[in-house]
Tab-separated table of C-alpha atoms in Angstrom:
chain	number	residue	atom	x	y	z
A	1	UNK	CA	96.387	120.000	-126.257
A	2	UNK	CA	99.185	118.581	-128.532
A	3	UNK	CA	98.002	115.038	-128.856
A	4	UNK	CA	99.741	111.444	-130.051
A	5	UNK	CA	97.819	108.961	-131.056
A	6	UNK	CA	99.455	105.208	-131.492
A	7	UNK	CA	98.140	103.168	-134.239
A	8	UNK	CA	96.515	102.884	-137.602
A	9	UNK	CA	93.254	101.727	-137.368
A	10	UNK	CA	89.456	103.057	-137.299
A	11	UNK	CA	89.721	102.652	-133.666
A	12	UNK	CA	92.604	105.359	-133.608
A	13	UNK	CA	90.701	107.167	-136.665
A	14	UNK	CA	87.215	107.353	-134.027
A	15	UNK	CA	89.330	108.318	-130.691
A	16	UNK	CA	90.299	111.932	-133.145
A	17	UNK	CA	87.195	112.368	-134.523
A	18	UNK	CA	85.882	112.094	-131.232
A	19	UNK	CA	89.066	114.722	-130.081
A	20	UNK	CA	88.749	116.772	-133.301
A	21	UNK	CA	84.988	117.677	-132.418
A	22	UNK	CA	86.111	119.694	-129.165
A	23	UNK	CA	88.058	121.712	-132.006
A	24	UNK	CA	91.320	123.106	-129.905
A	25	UNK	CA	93.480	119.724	-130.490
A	26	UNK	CA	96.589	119.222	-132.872
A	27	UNK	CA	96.121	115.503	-133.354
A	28	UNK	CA	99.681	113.620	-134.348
A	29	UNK	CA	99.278	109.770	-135.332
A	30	UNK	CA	102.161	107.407	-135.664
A	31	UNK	CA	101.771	105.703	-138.078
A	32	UNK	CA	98.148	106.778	-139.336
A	33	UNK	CA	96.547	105.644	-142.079
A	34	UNK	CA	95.783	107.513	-145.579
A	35	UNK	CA	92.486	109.329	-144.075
A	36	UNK	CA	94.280	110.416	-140.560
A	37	UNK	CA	96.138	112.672	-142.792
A	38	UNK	CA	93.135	114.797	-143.044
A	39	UNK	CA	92.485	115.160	-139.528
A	40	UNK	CA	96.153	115.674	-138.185
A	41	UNK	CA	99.497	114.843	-139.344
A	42	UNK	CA	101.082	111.141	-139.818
A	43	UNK	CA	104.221	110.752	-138.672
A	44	UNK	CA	106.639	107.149	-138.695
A	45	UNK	CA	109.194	106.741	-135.975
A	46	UNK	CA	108.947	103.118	-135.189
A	47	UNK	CA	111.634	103.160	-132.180
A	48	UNK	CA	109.648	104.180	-129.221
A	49	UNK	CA	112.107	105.897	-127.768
A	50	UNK	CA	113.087	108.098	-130.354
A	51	UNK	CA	109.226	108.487	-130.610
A	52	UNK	CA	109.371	109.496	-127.211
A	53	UNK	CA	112.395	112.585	-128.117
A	54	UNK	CA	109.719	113.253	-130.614
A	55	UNK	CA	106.741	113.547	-127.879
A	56	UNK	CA	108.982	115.927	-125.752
A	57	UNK	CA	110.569	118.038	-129.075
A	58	UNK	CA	106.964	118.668	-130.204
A	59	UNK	CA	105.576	119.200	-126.809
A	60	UNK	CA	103.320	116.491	-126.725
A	61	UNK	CA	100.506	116.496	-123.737
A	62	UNK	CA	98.969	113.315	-124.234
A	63	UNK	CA	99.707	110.507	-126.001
A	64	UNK	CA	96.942	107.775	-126.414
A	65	UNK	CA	98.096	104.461	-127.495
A	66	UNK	CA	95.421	102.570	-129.801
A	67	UNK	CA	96.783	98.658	-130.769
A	68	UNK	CA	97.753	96.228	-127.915
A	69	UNK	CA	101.385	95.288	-129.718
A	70	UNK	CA	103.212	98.390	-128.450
A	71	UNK	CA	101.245	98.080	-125.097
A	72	UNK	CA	102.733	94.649	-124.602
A	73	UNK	CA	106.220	96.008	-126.146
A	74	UNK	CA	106.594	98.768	-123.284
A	75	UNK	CA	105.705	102.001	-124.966
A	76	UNK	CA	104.158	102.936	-121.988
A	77	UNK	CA	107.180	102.707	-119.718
A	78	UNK	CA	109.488	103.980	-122.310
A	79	UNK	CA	107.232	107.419	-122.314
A	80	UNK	CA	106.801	107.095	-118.541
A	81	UNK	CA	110.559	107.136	-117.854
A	82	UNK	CA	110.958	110.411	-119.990
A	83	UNK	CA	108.413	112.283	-117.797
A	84	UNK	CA	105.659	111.771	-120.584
A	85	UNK	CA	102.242	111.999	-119.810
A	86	UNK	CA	100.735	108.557	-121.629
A	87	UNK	CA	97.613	106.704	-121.745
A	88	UNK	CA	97.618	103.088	-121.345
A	89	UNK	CA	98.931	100.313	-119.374
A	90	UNK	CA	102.906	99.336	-118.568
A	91	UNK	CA	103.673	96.462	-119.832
A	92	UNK	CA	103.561	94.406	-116.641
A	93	UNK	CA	100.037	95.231	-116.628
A	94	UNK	CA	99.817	94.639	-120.759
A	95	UNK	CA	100.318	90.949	-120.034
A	96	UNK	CA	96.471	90.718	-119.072
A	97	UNK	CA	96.167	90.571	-122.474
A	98	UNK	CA	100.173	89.606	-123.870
A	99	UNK	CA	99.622	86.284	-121.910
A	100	UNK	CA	96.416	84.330	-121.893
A	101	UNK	CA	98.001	82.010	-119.196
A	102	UNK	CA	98.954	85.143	-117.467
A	103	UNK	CA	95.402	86.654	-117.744
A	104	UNK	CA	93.748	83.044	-116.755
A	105	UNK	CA	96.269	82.376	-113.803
A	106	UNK	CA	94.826	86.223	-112.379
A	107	UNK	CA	91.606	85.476	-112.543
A	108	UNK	CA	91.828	81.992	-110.624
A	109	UNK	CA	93.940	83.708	-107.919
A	110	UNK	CA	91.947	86.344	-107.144
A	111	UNK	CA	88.586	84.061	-107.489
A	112	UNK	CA	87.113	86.270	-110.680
A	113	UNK	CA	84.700	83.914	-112.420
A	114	UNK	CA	85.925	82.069	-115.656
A	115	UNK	CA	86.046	79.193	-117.430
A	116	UNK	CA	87.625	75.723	-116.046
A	117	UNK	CA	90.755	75.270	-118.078
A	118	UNK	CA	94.498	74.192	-117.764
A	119	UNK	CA	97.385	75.819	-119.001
A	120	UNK	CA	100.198	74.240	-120.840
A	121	UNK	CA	102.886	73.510	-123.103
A	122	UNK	CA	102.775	69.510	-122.954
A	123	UNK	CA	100.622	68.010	-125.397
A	124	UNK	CA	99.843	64.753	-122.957
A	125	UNK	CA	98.569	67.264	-120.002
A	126	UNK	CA	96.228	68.896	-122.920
A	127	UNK	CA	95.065	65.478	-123.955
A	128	UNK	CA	94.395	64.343	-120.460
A	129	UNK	CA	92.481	67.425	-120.033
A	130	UNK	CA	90.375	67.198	-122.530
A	131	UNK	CA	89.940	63.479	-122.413
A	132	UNK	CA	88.431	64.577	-118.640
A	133	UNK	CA	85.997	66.892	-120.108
A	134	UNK	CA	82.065	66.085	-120.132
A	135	UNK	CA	80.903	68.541	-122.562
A	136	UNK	CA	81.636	69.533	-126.436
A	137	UNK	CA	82.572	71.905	-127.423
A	138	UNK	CA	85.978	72.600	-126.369
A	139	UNK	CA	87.597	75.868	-126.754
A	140	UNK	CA	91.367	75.923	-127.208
A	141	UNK	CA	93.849	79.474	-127.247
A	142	UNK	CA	97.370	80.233	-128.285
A	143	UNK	CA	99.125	82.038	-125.428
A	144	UNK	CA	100.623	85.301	-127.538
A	145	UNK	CA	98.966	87.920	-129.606
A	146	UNK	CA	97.260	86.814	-132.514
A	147	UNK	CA	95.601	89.642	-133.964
A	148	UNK	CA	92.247	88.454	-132.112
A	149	UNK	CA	92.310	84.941	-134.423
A	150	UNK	CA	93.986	82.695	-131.375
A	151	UNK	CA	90.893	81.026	-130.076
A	152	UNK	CA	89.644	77.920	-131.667
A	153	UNK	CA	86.171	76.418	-130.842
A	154	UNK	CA	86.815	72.454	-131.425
A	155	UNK	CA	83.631	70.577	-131.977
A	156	UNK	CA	85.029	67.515	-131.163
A	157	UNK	CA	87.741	65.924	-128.433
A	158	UNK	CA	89.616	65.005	-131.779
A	159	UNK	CA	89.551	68.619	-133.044
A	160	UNK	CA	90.794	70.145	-130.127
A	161	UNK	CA	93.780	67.762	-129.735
A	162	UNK	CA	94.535	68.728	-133.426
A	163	UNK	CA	94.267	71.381	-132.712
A	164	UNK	CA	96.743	71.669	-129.949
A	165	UNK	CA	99.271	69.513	-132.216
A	166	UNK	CA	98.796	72.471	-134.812
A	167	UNK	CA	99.697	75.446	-131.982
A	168	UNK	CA	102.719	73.423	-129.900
A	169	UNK	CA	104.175	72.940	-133.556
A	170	UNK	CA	104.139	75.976	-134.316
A	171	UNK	CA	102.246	75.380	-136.947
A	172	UNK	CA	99.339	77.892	-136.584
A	173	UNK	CA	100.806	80.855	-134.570
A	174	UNK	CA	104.225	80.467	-134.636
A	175	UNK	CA	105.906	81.625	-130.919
A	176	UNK	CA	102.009	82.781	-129.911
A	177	UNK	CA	101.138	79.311	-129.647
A	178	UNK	CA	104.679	77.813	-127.439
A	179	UNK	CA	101.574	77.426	-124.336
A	180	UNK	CA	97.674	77.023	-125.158
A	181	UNK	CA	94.936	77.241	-123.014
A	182	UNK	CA	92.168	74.649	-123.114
A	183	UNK	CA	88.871	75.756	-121.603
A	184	UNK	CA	85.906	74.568	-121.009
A	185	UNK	CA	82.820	76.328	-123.196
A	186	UNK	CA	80.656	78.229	-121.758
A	187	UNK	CA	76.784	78.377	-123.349
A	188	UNK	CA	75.833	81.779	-123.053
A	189	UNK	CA	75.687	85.319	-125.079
A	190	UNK	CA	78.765	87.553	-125.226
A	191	UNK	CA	79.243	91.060	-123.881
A	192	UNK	CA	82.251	93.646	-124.096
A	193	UNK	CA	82.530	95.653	-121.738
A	194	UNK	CA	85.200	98.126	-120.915
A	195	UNK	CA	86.454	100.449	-118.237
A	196	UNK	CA	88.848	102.896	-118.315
A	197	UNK	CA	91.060	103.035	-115.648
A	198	UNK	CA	93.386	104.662	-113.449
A	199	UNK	CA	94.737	101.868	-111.096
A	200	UNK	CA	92.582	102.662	-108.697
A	201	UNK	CA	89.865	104.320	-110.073
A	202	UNK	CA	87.156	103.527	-113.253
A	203	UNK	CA	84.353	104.451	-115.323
A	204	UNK	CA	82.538	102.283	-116.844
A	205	UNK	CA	81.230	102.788	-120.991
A	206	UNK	CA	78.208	101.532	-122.160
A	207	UNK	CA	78.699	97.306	-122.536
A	208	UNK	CA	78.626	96.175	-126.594
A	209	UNK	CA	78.559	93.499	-128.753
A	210	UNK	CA	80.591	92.725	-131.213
A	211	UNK	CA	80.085	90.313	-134.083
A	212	UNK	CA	83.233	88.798	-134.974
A	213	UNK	CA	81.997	85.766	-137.561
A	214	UNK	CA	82.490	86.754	-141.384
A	215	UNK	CA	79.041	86.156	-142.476
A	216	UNK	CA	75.801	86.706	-141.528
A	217	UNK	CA	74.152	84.657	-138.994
A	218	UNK	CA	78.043	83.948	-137.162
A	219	UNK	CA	79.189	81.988	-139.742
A	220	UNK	CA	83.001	81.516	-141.233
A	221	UNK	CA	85.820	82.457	-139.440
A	222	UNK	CA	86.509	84.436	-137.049
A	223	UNK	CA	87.887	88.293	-138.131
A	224	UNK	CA	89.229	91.090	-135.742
A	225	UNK	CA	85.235	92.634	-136.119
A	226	UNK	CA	82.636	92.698	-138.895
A	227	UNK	CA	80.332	95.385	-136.783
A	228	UNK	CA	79.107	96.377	-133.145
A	229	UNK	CA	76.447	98.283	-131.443
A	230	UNK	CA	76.046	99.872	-128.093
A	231	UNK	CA	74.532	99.941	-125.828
A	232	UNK	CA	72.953	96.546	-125.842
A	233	UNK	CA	69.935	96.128	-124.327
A	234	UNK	CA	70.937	92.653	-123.146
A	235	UNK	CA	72.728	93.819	-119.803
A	236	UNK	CA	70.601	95.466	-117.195
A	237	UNK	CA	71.712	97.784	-113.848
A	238	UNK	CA	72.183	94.233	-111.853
A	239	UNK	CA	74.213	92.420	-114.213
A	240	UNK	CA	76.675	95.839	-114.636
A	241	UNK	CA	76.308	95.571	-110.675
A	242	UNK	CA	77.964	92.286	-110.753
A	243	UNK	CA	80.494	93.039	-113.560
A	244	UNK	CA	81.863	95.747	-111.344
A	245	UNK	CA	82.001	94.115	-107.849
A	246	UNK	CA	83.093	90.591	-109.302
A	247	UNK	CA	85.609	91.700	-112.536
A	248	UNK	CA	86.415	95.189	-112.512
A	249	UNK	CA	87.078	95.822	-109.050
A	250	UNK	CA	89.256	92.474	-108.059
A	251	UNK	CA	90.808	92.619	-111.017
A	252	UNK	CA	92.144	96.389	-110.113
A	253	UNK	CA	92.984	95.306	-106.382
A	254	UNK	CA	94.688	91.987	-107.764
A	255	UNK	CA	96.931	93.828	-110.092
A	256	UNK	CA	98.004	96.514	-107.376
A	257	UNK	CA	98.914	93.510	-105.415
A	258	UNK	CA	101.063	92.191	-108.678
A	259	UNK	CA	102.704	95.223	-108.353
A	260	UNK	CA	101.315	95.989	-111.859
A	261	UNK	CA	98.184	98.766	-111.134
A	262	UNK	CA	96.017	98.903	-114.572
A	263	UNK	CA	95.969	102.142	-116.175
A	264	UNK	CA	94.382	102.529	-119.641
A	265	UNK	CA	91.363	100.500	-120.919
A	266	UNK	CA	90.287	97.324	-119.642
A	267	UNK	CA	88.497	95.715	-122.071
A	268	UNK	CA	86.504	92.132	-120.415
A	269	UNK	CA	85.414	90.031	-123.100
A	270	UNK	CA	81.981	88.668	-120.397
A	271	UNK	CA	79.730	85.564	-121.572
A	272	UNK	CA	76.469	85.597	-119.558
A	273	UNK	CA	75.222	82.643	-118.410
A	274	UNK	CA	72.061	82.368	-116.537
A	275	UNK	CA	72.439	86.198	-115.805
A	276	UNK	CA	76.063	85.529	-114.096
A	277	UNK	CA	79.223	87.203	-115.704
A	278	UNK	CA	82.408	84.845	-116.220
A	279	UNK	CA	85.734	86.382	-117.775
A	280	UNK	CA	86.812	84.750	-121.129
A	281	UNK	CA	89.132	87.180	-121.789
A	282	UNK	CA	90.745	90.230	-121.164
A	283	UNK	CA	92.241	93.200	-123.221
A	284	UNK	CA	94.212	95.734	-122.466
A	285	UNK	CA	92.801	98.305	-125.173
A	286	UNK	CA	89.734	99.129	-127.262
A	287	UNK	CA	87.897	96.889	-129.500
A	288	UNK	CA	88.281	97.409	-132.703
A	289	UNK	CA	85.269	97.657	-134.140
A	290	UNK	CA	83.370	98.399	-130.457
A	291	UNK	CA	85.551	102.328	-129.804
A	292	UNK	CA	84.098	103.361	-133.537
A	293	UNK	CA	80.444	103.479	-132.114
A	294	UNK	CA	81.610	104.288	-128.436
A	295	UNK	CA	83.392	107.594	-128.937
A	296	UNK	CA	80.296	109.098	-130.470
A	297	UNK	CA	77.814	108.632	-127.619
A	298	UNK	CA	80.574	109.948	-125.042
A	299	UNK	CA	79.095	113.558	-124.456
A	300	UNK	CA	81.663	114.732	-122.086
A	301	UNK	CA	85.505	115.683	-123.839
A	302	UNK	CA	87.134	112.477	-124.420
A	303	UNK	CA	89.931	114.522	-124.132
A	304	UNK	CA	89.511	114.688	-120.328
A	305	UNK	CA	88.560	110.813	-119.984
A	306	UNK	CA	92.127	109.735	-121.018
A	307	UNK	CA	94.070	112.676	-120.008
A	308	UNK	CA	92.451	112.233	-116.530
A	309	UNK	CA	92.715	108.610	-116.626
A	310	UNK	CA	96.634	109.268	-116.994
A	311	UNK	CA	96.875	110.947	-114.331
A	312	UNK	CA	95.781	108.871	-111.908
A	313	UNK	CA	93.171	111.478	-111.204
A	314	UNK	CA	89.494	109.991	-113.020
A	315	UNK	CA	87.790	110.494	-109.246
A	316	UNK	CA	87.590	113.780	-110.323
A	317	UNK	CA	85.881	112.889	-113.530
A	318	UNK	CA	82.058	112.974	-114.099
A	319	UNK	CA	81.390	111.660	-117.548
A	320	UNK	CA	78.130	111.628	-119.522
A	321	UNK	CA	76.779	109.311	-122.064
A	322	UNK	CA	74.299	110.453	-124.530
A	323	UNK	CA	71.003	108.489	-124.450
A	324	UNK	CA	71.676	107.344	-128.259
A	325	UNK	CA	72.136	104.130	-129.526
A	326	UNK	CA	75.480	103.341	-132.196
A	327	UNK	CA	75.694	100.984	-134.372
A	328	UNK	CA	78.905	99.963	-136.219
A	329	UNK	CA	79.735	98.194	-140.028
A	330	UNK	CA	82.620	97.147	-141.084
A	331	UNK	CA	83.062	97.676	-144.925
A	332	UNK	CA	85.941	94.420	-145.622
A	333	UNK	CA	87.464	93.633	-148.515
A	334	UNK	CA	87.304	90.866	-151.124
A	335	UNK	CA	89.381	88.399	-149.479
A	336	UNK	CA	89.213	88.852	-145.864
A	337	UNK	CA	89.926	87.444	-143.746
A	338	UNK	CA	91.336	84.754	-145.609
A	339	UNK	CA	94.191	86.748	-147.673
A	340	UNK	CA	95.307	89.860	-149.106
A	341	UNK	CA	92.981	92.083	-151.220
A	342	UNK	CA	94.214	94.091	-154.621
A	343	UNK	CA	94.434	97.705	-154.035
A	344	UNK	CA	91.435	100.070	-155.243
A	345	UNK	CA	89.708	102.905	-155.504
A	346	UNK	CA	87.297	104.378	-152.602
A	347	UNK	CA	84.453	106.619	-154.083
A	348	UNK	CA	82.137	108.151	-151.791
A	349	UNK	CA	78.857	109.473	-152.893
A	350	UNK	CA	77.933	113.452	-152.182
A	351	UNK	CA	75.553	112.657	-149.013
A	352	UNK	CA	72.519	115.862	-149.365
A	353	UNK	CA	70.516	114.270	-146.568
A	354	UNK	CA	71.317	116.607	-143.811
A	355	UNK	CA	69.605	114.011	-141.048
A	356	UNK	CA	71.834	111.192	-142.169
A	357	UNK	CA	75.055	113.398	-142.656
A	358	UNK	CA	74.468	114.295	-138.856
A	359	UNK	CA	73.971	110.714	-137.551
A	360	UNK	CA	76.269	109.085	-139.168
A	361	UNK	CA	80.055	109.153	-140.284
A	362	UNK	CA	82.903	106.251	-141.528
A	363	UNK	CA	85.860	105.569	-139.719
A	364	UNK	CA	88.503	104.716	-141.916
A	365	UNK	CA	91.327	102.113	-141.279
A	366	UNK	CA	92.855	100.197	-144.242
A	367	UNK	CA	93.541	102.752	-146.153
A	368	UNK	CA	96.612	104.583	-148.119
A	369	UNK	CA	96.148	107.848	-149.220
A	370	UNK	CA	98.316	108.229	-153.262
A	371	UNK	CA	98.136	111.325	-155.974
A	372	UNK	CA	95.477	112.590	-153.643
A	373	UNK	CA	93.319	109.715	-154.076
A	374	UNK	CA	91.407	107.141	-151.568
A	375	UNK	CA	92.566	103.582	-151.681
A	376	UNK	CA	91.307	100.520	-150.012
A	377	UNK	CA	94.608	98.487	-148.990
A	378	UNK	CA	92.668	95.197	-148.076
A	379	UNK	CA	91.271	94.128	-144.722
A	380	UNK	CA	89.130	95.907	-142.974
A	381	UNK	CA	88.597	99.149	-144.563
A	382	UNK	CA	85.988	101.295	-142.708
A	383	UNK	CA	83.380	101.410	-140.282
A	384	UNK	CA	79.945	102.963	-141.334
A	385	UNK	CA	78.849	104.651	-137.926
A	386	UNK	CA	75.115	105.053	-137.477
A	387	UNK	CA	73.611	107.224	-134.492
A	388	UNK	CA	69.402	106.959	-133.495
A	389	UNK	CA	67.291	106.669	-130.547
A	390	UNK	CA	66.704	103.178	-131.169
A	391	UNK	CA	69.036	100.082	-132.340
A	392	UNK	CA	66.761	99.953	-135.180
A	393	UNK	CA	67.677	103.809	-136.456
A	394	UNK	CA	70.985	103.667	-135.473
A	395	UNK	CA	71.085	100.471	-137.576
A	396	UNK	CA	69.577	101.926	-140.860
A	397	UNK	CA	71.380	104.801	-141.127
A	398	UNK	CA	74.899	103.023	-140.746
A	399	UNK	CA	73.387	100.680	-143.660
A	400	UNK	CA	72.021	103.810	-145.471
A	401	UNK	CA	75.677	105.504	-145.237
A	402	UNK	CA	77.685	101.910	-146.240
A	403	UNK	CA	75.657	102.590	-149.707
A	404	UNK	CA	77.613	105.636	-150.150
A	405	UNK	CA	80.820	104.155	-149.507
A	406	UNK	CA	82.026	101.838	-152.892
A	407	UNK	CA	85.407	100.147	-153.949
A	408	UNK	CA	86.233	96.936	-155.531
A	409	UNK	CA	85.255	93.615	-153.933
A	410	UNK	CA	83.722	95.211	-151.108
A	411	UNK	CA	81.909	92.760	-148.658
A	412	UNK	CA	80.041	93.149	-145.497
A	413	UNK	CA	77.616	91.270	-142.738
A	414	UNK	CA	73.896	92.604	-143.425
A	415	UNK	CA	72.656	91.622	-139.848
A	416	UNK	CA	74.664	93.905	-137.384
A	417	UNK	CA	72.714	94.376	-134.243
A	418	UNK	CA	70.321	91.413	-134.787
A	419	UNK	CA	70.680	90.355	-131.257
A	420	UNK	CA	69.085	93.647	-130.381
A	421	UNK	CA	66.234	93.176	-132.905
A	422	UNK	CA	65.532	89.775	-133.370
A	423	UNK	CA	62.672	89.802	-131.152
């Protein structure tokens, strides 16, 4: 197939590696990054529908779209209308994750678990609320899209009103923060799990977890990922049980009823408490870094999950999942995620160790390719994959291949997967 694939990121760089292996693709990616180059060809047409022209002048058969921003923007219906063949939700169905009121106000109507919270754009009905809570902490959410940064955990009833003062002004995400959510917290461990959908029907991937605290041990601020593995061995056939018959499918009957059916990935950010799922959040896309280690331990052709998925037709689809463990880590630079990094120079070191160069491989995302030359751009850079039959091997060799990967000011967490191997 011809294939288009929205977005930048290693999340976009790991859905064509995992496309390239089945070796009869020409992979397109708008806009790319300075590695996709090497596995198809970058293109930049910002204006989705002359994008769209594009997708029907190059005889596009799929196009997969990667970041939630032109999911929420309508690049699904814009494709849709010109008898494109797309993956990924419209964007009545990309407010699950455009809106957090929106998402919240789903869940309470069609009686998915989640957190207590109110919704709101009045600083006195925030302050009442969380005057009325018992327990601390107290989580608090700009509205919008905010680049996965939008949820503040407030250790105190002062904190979270500041907080609130700081998003209603505008102060810490501009329009994103117009309504916040305050929530109650919920003391548990954190799952992602996703499904990829048709509207009506899913299949379920292997549930992650993500680590999205700077440091080791969760500490500093939160970042877009540091590192992931999968499949965790904290979720067990009953608790996927539940996930399915009290998230996955309400959620898909709810939104047929909005007149919004969800096609694409549904990504449902679960905490687990006491061995019962509850919502925090949704997404309408892949984690980012959670698809880097997924792709790999899909053994059936990716190709056919999302081309199937977009055609309504994933009943017909019997996927398989390799009995291998992934773990993820994210190489960041100097400054991140505080503020922009200088420009410099990726070197990669000649890998001779035939096990590790077939269990492992880096996903590159902020990167710009110049004179033929690798350059880390700042932010999160690249993923260093690792594949094994345990966590534990799967673990090493990503930490044996983010050795072989150096540039200036490099930085990342040394305790990926600890949840898996801390006992």
């Amino acid at each position: 197939m011809n294939i288009l694939i929205l977005g930048s990121g290693g999340r976009e760089y790991s859905i064509a590696l995992a496309l390239q292996n089945e070796k009869n693709h020409n992979l397109y990616f708008m806009p790319g990054n300075g590695a996709t180059s090497n596995l198809g060809k970058n293109i930049n047409i910002t204006d989705y529908k002359k994008l769209a022209i594009f997708a029907k002048e190059n005889s596009i058969d799929l196009t997969i779209v990667g970041p939630e921003a032109p999911l929420v923007d309508g690049v699904v219906d814009i494709f849709k209308e010109e008898g494109l063949t797309i993956f990924g939700p419209s964007k009545a169905a990309a407010q699950l994750e455009g809106s957090k009121a929106y998402m919240k106000n789903i869940l309470k109507k069609y009686n998915i678990p989640t957190a207590a919270f109110i919704e709101t754009s009045s600083k006195e009905e925030a302050y009442k609320f969380i005057d009325s809570m018992r327990n601390l902490p107290i989580v608090v959410k700009a509205d919008g899209l905010c680049g996965g940064k939008g949820v503040i955990i407030a250790q105190s009833k002062d904190e979270a009103k500041s907080t609130v003062d700081d998003m209603l002004n505008g102060e810490s995400f501009g329009e994103a923060g117009e309504v916040v959510i305050v929530e109650e917290f919920l003391d548990g461990y954190e799952l992602s799990v996703f499904a990829i959908c048709d509207g009506t029907n899913y299949k379920i991937l292997p549930a992650a977890q993500d680590h999205k605290r700077v440091g080791d041990g969760d500490t500093g601020p939160n970042t877009g990922g540091m590192g992931a593995y999968a499949p965790t061995p904290l979720i067990n056939d009953e608790l996927y049980k539940k996930i399915e018959e009290r998230v996955i499918k309400p959620t898909l009957k709810g939104m047929q009823e909005e007149n919004a059916p969800f096609e694409g990935v549904l990504f449902i950010g679960v905490m687990v408490v006491r061995n019962e799922p509850i919502v925090l959040e949704y997404n309408v896309r892949f984690g980012d870094p959670e698809c880097e280690i997924l792709m790999p331990l899909i053994e059936s052709k990716v190709s056919e999950l999302f081309y199937f998925g977009a055609i309504k037709q994933l009943d017909k689809l019997d996927i398989k999942i390799k009995n291998k463990f992934a773990v993820g880590v994210v190489m960041a630079s100097e400054n991140y995620p505080y503020s922009a990094s200088a420009h410099s120079i990726i070197e990669l070191s000649n890998i001779v160790d035939s096990e590790l160069l077939e269990n492992s491989h880096i996903s590159f995302a902020g990167v710009e390719e110049k004179d033929g030359v690798l350059l880390a751009t700042g932010g999160r850079v690249a993923v260093c994959v690792g594949i094994g039959d345990t966590v534990k091997e799967a673990r090493d060799r990503a930490y044996l291949l983010s050795s072989e990967i150096t540039f200036d000011g490099k930085k990342f967490r040394s305790d990926i997967a600890y949840q898996a191997l801390k006992n």
